[in-house]
Structure formats: C-alpha cells, structure tokens
PDB file of C-alpha atoms and ligand atoms in Angstrom:
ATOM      1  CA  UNK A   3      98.598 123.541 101.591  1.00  0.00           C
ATOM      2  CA  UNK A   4      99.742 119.831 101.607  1.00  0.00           C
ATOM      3  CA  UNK A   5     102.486 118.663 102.774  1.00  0.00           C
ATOM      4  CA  UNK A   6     103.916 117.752  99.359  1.00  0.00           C
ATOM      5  CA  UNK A   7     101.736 120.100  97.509  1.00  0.00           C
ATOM      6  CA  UNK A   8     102.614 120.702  94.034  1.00  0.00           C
ATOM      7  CA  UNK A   9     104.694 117.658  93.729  1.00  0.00           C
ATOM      8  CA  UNK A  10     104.910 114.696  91.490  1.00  0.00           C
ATOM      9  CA  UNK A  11     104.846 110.868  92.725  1.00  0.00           C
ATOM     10  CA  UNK A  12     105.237 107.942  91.100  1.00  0.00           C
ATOM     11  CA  UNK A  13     104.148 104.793  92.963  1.00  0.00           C
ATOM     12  CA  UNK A  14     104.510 101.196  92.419  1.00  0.00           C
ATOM     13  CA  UNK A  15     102.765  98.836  92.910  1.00  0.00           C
ATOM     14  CA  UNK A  16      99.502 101.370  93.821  1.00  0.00           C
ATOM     15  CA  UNK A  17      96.516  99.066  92.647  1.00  0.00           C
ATOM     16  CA  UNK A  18      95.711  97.860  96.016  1.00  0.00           C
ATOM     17  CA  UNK A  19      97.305  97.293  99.654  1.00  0.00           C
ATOM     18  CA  UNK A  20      99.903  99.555 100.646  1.00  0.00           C
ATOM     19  CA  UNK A  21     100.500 101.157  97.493  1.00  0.00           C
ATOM     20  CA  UNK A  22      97.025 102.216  96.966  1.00  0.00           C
ATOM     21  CA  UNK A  23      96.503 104.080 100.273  1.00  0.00           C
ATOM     22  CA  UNK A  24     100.649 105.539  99.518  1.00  0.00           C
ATOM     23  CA  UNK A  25      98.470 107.080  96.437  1.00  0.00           C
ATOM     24  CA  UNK A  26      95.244 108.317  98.319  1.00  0.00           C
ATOM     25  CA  UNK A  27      97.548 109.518 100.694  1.00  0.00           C
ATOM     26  CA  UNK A  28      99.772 111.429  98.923  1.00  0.00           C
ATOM     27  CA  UNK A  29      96.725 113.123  97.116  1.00  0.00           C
ATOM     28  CA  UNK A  30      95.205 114.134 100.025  1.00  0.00           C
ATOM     29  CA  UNK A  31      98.413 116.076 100.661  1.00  0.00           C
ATOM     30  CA  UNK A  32      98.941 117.899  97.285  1.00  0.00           C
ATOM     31  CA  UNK A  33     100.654 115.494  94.964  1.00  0.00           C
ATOM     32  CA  UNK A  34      99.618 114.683  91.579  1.00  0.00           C
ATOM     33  CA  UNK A  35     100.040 110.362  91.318  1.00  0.00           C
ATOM     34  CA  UNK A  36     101.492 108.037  88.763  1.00  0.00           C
ATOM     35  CA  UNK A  37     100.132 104.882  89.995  1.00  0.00           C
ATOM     36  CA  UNK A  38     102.101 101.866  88.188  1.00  0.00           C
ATOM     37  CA  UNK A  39     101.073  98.448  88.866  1.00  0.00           C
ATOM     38  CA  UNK A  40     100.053  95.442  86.441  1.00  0.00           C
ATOM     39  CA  UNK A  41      96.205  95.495  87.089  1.00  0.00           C
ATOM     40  CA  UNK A  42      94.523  97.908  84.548  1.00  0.00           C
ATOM     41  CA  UNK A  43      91.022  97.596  86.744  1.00  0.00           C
ATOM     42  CA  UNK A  44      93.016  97.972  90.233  1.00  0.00           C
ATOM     43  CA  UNK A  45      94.787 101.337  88.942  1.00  0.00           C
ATOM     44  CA  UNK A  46      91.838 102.956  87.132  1.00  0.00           C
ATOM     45  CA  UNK A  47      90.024 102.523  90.279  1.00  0.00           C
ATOM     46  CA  UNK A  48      92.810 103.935  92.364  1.00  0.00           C
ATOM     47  CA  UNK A  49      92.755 106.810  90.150  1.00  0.00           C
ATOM     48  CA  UNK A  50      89.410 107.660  89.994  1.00  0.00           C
ATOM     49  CA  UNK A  51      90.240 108.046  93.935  1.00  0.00           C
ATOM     50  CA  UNK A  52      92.932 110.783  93.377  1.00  0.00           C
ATOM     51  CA  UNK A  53      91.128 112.506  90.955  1.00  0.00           C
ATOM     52  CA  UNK A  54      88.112 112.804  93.213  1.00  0.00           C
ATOM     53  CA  UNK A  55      90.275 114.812  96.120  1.00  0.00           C
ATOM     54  CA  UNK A  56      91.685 117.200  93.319  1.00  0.00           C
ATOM     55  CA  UNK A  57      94.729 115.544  92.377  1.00  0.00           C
ATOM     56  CA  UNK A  58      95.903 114.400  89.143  1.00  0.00           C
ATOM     57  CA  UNK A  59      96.739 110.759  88.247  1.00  0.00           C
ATOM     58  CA  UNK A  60      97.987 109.023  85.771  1.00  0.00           C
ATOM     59  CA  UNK A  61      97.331 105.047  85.665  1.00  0.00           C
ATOM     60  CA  UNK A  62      99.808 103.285  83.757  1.00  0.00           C
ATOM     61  CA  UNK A  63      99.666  99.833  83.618  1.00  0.00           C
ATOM     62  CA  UNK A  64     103.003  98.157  83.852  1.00  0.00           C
ATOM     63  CA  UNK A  65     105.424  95.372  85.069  1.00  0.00           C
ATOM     64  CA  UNK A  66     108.571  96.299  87.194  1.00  0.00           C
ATOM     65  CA  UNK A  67     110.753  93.444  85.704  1.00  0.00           C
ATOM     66  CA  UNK A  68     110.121  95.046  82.061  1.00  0.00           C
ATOM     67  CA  UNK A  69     112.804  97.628  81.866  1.00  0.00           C
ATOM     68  CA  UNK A  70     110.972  99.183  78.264  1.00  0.00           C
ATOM     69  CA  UNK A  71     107.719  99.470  80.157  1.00  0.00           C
ATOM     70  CA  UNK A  72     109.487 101.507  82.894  1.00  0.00           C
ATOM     71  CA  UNK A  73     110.618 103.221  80.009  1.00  0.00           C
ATOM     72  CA  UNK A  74     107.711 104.301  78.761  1.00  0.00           C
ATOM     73  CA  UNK A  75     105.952 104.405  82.174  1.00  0.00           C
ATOM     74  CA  UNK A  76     108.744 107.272  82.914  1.00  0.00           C
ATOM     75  CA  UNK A  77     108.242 109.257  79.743  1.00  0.00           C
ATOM     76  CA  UNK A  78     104.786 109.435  80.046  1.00  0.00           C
ATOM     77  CA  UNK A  79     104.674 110.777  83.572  1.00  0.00           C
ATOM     78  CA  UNK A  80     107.303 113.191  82.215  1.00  0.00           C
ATOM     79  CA  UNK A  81     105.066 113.794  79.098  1.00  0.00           C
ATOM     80  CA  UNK A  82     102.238 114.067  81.078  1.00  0.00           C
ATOM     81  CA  UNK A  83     103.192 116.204  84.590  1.00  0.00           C
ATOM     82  CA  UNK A  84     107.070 117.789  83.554  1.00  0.00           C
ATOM     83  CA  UNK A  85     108.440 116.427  86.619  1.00  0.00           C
ATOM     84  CA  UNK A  86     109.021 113.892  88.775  1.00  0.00           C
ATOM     85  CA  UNK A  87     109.480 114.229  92.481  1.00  0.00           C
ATOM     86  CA  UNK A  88     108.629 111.625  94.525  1.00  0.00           C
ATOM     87  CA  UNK A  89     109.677 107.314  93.748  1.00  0.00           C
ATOM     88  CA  UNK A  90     108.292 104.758  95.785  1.00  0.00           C
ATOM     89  CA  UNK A  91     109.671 101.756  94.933  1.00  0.00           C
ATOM     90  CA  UNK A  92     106.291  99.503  96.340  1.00  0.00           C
ATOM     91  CA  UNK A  93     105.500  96.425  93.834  1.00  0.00           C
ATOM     92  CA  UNK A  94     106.207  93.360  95.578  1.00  0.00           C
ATOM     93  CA  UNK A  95     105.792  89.546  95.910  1.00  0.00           C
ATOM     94  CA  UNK A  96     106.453  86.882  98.547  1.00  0.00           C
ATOM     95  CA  UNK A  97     105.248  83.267  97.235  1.00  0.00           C
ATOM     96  CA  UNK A  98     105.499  82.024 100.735  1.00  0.00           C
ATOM     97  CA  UNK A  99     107.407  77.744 100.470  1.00  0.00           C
ATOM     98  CA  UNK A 100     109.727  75.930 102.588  1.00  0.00           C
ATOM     99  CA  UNK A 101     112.933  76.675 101.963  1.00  0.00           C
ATOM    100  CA  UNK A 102     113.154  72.379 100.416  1.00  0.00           C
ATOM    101  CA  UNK A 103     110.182  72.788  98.167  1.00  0.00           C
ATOM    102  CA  UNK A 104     110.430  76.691  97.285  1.00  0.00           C
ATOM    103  CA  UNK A 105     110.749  76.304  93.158  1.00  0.00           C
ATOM    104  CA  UNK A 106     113.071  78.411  91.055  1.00  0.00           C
ATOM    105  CA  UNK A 107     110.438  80.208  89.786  1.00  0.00           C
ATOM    106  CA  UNK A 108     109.382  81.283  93.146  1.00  0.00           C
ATOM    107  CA  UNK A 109     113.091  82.717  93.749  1.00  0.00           C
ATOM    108  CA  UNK A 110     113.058  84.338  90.360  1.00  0.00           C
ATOM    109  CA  UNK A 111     109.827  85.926  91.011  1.00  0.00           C
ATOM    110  CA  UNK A 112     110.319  87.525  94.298  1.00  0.00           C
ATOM    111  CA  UNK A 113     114.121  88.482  93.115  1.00  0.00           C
ATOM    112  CA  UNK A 114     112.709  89.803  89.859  1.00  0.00           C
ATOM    113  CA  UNK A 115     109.617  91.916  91.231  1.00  0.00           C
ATOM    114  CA  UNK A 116     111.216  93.278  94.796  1.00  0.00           C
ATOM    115  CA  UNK A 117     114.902  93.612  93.573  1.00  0.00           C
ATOM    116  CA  UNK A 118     115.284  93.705  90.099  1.00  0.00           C
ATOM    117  CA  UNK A 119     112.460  96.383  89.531  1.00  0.00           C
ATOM    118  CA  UNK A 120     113.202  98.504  92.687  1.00  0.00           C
ATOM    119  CA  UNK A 121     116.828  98.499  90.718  1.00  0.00           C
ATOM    120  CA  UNK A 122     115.142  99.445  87.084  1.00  0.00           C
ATOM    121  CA  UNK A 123     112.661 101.919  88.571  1.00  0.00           C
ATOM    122  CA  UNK A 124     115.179 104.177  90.094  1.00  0.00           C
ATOM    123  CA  UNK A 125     117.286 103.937  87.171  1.00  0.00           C
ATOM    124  CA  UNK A 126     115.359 105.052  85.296  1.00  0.00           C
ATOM    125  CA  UNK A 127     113.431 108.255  87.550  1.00  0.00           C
ATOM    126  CA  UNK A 128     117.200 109.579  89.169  1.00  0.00           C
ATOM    127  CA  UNK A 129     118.564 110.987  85.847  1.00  0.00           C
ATOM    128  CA  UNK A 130     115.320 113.508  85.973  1.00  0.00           C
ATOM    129  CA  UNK A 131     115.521 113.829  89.356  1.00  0.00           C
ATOM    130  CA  UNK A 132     119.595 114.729  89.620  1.00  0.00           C
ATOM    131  CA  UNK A 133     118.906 117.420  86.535  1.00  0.00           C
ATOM    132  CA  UNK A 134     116.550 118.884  88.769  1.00  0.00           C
ATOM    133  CA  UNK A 135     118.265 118.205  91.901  1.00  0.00           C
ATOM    134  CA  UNK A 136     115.498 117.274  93.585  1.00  0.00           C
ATOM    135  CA  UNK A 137     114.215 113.795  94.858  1.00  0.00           C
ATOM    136  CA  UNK A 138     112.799 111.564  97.336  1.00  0.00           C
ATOM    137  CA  UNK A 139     113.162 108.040  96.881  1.00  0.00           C
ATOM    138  CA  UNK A 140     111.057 105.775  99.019  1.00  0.00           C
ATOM    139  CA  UNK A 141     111.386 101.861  98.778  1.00  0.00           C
ATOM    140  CA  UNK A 142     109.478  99.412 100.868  1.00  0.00           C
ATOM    141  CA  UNK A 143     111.640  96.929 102.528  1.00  0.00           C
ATOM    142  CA  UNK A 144     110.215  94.489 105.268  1.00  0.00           C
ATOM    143  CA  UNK A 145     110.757  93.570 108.565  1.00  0.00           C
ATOM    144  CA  UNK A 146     111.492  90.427 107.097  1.00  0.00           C
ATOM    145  CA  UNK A 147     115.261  92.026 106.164  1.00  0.00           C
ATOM    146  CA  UNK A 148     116.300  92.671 109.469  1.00  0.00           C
ATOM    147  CA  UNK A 149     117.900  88.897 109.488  1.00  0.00           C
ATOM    148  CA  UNK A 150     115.370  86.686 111.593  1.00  0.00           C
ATOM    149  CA  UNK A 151     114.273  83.518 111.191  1.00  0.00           C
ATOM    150  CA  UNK A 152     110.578  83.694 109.097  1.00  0.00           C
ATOM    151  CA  UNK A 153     110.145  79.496 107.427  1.00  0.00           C
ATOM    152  CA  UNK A 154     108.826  79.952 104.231  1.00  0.00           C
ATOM    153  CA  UNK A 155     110.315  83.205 103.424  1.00  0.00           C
ATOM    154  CA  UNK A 156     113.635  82.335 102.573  1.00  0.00           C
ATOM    155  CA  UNK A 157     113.529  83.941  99.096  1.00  0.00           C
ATOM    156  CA  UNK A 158     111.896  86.919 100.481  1.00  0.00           C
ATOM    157  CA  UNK A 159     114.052  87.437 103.407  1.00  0.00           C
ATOM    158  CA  UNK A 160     116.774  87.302 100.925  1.00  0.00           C
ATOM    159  CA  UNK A 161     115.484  89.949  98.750  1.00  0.00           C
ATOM    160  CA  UNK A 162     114.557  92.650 101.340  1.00  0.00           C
ATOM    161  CA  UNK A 163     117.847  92.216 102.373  1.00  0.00           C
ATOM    162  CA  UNK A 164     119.111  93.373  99.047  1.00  0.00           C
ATOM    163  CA  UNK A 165     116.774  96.508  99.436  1.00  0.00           C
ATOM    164  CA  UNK A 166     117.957  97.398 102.306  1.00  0.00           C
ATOM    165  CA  UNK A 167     121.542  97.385 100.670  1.00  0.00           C
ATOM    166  CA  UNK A 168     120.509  98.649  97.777  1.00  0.00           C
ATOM    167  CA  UNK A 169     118.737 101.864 100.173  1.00  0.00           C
ATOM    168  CA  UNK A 170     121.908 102.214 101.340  1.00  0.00           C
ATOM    169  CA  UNK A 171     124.346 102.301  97.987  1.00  0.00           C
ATOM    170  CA  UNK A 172     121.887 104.587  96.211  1.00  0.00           C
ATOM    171  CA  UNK A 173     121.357 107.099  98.939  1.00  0.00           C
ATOM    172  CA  UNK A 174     125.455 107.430  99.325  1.00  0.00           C
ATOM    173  CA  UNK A 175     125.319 107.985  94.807  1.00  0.00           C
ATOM    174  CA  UNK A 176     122.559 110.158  94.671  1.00  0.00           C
ATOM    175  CA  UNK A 177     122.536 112.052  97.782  1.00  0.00           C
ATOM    176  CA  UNK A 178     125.061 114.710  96.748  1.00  0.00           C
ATOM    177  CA  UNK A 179     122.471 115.630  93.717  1.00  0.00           C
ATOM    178  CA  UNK A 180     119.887 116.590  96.427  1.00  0.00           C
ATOM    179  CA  UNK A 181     118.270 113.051  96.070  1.00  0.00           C
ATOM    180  CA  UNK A 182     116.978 111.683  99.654  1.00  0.00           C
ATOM    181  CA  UNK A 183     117.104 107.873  99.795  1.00  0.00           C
ATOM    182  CA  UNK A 184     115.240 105.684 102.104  1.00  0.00           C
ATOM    183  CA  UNK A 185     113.342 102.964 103.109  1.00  0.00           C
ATOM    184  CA  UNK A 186     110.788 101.669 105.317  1.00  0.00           C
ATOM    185  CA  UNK A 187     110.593  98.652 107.174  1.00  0.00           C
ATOM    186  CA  UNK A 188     106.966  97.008 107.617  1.00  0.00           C
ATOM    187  CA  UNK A 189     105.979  94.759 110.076  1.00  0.00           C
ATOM    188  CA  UNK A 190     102.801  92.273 109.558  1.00  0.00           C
ATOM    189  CA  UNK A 191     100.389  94.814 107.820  1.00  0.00           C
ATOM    190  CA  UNK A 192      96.461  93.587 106.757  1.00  0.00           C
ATOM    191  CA  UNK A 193      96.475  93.434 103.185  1.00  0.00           C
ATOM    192  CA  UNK A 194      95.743  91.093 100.148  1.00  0.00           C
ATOM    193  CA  UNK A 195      99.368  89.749  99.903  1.00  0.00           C
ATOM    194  CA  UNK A 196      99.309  89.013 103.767  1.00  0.00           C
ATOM    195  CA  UNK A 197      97.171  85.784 104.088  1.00  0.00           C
ATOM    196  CA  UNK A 198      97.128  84.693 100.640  1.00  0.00           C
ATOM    197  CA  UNK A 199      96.608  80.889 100.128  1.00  0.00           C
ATOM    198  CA  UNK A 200      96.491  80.227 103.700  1.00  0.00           C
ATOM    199  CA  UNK A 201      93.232  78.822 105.749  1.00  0.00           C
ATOM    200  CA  UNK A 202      90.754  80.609 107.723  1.00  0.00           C
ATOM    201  CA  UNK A 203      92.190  78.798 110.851  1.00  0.00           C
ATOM    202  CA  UNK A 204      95.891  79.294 109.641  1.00  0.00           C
ATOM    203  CA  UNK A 205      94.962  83.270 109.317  1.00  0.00           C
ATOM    204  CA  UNK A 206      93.160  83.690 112.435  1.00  0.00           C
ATOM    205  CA  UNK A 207      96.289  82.208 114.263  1.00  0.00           C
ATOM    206  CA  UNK A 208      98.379  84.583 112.314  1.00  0.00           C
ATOM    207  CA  UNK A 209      96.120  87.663 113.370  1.00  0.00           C
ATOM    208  CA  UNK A 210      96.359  86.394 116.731  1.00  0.00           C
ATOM    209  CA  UNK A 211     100.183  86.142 117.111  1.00  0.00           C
ATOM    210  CA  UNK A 212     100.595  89.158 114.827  1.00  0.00           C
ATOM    211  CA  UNK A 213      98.963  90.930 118.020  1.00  0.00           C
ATOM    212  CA  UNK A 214     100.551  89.334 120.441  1.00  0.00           C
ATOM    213  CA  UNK A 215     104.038  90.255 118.804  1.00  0.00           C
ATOM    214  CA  UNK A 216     103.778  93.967 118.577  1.00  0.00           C
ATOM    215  CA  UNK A 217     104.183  96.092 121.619  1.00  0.00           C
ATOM    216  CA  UNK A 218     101.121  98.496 120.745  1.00  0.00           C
ATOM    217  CA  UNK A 219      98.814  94.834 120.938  1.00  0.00           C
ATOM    218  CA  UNK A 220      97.166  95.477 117.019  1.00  0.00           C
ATOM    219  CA  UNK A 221      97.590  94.753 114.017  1.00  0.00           C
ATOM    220  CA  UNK A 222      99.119  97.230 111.121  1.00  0.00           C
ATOM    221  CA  UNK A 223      97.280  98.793 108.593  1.00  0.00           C
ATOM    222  CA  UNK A 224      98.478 100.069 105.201  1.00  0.00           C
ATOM    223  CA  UNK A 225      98.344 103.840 106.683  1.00  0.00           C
ATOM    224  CA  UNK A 226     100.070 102.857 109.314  1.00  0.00           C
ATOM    225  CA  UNK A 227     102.741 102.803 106.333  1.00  0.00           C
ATOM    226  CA  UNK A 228     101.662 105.408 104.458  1.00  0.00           C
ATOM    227  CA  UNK A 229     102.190 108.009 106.764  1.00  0.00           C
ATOM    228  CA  UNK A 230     105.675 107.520 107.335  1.00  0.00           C
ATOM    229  CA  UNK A 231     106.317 106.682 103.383  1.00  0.00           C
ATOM    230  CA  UNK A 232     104.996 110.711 103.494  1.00  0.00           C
ATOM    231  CA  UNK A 233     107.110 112.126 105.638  1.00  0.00           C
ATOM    232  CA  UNK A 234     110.282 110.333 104.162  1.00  0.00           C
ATOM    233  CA  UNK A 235     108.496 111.715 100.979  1.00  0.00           C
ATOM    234  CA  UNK A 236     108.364 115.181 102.073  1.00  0.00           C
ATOM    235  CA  UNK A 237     110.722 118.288 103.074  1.00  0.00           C
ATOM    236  CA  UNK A 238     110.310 117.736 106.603  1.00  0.00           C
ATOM    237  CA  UNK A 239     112.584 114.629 106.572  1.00  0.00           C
ATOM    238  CA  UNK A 240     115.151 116.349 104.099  1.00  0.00           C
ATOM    239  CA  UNK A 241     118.480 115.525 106.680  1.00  0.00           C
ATOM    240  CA  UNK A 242     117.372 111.711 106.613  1.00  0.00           C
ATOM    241  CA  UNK A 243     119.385 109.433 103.941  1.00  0.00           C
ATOM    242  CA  UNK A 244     120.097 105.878 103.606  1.00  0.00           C
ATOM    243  CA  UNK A 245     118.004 104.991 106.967  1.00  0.00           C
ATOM    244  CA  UNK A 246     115.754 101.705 106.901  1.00  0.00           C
ATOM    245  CA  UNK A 247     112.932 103.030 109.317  1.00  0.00           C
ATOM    246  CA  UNK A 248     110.557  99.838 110.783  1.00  0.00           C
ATOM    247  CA  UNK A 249     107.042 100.464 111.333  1.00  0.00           C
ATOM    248  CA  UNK A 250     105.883  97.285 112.952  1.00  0.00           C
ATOM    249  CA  UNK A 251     103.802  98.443 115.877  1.00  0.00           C
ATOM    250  CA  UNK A 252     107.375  97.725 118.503  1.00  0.00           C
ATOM    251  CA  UNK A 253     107.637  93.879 117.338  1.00  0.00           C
ATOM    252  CA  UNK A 254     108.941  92.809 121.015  1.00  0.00           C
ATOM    253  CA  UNK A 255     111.173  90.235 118.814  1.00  0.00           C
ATOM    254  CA  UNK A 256     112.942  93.415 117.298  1.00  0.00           C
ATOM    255  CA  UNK A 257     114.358  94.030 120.477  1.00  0.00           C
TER     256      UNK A 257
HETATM  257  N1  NAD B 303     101.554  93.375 103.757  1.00  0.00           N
HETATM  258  C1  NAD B 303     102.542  93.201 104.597  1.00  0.00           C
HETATM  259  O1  NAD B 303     102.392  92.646 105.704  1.00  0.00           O
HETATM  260  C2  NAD B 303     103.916  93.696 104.254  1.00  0.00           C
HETATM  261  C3  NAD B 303     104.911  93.673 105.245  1.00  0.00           C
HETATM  262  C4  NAD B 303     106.182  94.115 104.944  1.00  0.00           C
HETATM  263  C5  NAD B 303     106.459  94.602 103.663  1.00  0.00           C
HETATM  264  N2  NAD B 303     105.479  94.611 102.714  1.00  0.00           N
HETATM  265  C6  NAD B 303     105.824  95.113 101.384  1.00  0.00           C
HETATM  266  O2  NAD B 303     104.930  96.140 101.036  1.00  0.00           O
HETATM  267  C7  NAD B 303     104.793  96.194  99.608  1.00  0.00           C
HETATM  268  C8  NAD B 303     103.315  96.187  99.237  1.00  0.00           C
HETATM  269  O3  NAD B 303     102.717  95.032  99.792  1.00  0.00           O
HETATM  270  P1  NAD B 303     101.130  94.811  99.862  1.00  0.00           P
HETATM  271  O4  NAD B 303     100.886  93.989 101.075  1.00  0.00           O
HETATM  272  O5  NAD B 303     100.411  96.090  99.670  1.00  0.00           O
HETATM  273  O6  NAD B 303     100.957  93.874  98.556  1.00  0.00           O
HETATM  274  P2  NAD B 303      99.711  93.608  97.594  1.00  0.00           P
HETATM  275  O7  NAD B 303      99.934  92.258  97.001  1.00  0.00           O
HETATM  276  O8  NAD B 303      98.414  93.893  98.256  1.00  0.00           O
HETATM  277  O9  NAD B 303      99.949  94.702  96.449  1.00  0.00           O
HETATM  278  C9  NAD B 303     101.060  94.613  95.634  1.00  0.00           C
HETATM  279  C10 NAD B 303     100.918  95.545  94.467  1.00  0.00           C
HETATM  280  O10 NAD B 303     102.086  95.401  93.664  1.00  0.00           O
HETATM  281  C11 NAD B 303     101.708  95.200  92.322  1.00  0.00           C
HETATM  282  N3  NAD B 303     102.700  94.396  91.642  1.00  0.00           N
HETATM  283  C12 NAD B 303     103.095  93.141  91.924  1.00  0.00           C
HETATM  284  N4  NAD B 303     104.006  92.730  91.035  1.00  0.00           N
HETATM  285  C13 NAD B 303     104.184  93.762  90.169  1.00  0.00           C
HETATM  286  C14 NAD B 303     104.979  93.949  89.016  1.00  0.00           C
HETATM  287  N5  NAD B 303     105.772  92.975  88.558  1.00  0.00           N
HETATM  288  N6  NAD B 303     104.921  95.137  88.366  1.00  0.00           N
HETATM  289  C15 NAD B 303     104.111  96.115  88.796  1.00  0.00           C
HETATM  290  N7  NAD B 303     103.329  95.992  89.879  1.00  0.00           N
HETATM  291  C16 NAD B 303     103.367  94.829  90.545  1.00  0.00           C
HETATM  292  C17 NAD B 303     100.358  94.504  92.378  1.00  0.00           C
HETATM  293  O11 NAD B 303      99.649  94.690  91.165  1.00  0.00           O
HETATM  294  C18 NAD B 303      99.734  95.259  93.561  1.00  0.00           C
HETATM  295  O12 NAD B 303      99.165  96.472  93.110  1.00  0.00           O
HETATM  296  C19 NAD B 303     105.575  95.004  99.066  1.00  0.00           C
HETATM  297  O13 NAD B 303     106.860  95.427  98.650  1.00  0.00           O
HETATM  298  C20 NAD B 303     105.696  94.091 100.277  1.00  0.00           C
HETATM  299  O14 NAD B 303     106.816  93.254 100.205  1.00  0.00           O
HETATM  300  C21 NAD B 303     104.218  94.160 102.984  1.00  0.00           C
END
C-alpha cells in the first residue's frame, strides 16, 4: 500500500521540473494524477509515466490564469476519477530583470501564473473537497519569500510572498472542513526554469555558489521537493496547517 493509495491529485504545473517528478511520485505511492500544465507534449509524456507504474492520469492541458479552463480542468477530473484529494498548486514563472528594466508584462506574468492561478485553482478544487471533508492542499512557495535580497527577482520575491500569505488565510478558512493547507519553501533546485537565459559561465557560477550556500554542500533536486510535497500530501502530516516548510539543503543565509 502507498502512502496515498487510493487517492486523487491534481498537479500543476506537472509537464516537467518539479511538477513532473510531484506526479511520478505520487504514482509510485498510490495516487491516480491530474497533471495540468500548458504543454500538451510535456503532459502526455508525464502521463504515459503514471500510467506505466499502475496509476491513472489524466493530462489536461491548461493555463492557470484562465479561470474557465480551471473550470473545465476540475470537472473533468471530477468526471473522470469522482474525487479529488490532493491540490498542488505548482505552475510557476520567474522572468528574472532588474528591478529598473523589469517590464509590466514581466510583473503581470509572474503575478498572474504564481498568484492569481494558485488563487483560481483552489477555488475552484475546495468546494469538492469541503463536501467531502477531505483535502490536502499543497502550494509551492520559494525561498525567495522569506524576505531577502535576490536582484532580479523583485516581481518574484513579491509574489511568493503573497503565497505564503495566501497558505496562511486559506489554511485558517478551510481547515475546520478537514482541509490541510500548506506550503513548501524551495531553495535553488536543478530544473529547466533555474538557468534559463543565462550563460554557461553565468550557470556554472550559480551551481557553484548554489553549493557553497547550502549546509548539506549540493545542489537540490526536484525529489528533494517531492518528497516532502508527499508527506504534506498525505495522512501522516494531518496536525500540520498553514506552515511554509523550506527545503533548501540548510541555506547558511537562512540562518
Ligand atoms: N527550480 C527552482 O529552483 C525553484 C525554487 C523555488 C521554487 N520553485 C517553484 O517551483 C515551481 C516549479 O518550478 P520548476 O523549476 O519545476 O519550473 P519549470 O519551469 O521547470 O516547470 C514549470 C511548469 O509549470 C507549467 N506552467 C507554467 N505556466 C503555466 C500556466 N500559466 N498554466 C499552467 N501551467 C503552467 C509549465 O508548463 C511547466 O510544466 C514553481 O512554482 C517555482 O516558482 C522552483
């Protein structure tokens, strides 16, 4: 038996990076996997992945800042498995500019995707989840919340923040209807959104420091997240509500 056997998860954000091993990992525990992202090719693939270790999945291609697809996203995962369980609130953005140049759209982006949908999505799954009174709701802050100094994060500093907040307020509302509320807090994790449109020299530094930084002396990896996005997801952490948990490897800054 899994440790979330029999349950149903809907993930955001679960074409690739975090998201996707969130999916392969809550599969390999028992859960059947709606994996929303925008990428048709990214979440077929990702399903084909949960299928293969038993699990259903469902891959609906979608955009977090569209509240009808969420809509339909939800009905269909309703349609499709009766139930939903499990919400992790994963799709995210950082369009990394100096706080002088960062553009409008840039701020509208990051708000839209990491607030904005994280809002919509849980909107729209806690109605189900307070008739059944039953939930876990999992979003995916950043270390990047905790109120340092990152340059050309502004926007995304900003926005995590707002998760965390928003963790907070909807764990207090929806925790009396049985619905657990958290969030986890990553440090510098290897993925595609990591080092995007950044040298070879400028991400080799990064690696490097991102090292240096941690007390454990390595670099994250997307299970590194996963595994605690599972036990937040499961029974076992059922008297834990409105924490923001980091999993950053000890950043020595943190301290
Ligand atoms: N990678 C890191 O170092 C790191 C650190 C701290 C927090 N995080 C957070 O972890 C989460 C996942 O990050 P990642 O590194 O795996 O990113 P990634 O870019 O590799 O993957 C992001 C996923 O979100 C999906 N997505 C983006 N916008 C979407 C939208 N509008 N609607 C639906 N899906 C959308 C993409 O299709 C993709 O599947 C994000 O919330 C990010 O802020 C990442």
């Amino acid at each position: 038996m899994g440790r979330i056997a029999g349950k149903v998860a809907i993930v955001t954000g679960a074409g690739r990076g975090i998201g996707a091993e969130i999916a392969r990992t809550f599969a390999r525990e028992g859960a059947d996997v709606v994996l929303a992202a925008r990428t048709r090719k990214e979440i077929d693939q990702v399903a084909e992945e949960v299928r293969s270790l038993g699990q259903k999945a469902l891959a609906a291609k979608m955009d977090v800042t569209v509240k009808t697809e969420i809509t339909s996203m939800v009905q269909r995962a309703l349609e499709e498995f009766g139930r939903i369980d499990i919400l992790v609130n994963n799709a995210g953005t950082i369009h990394p500019a100096g706080f002088l140049e960062a553009t409008e759209q840039d701020w509208d982006a990051i708000q839209n995707i990491d607030v904005k949908g994280l809002f919509l999505c849980t909107q729209a799954v806690a109605p189900h989840m307070i008739k059944q009174r039953y939930g876990k709701i999992v979003n995916v802050s950043s270390m990047a919340a905790q109120g340092w100094y990152m340059p050309g994060f502004a926007s995304y500093c900003a926005a995590k923040a707002a998760v965390n907040n928003l963790t907070k307020f909807t764990a207090r509302e929806l925790g009396v209807y049985g619905i657990n509320v958290n969030a986890v807090a990553p440090g510098e994790i290897l993925t595609a959104l990591t080092y995007q449109n950044q040298t070879k020299e400028q991400v080799e530094k990064k690696l490097k420091d991102s090292r240096d930084m941690t007390m454990v002396k390595r670099l994250g990896e997307p299970r590194d997240v996963a595994s605690l996005i599972l036990f937040l997801a499961s029974d076992e952490s059922s008297f834990i509500a409105g924490e923001i948990i980091a999993v950053d490897g000890g950043r020595i800054d943190r301290m």
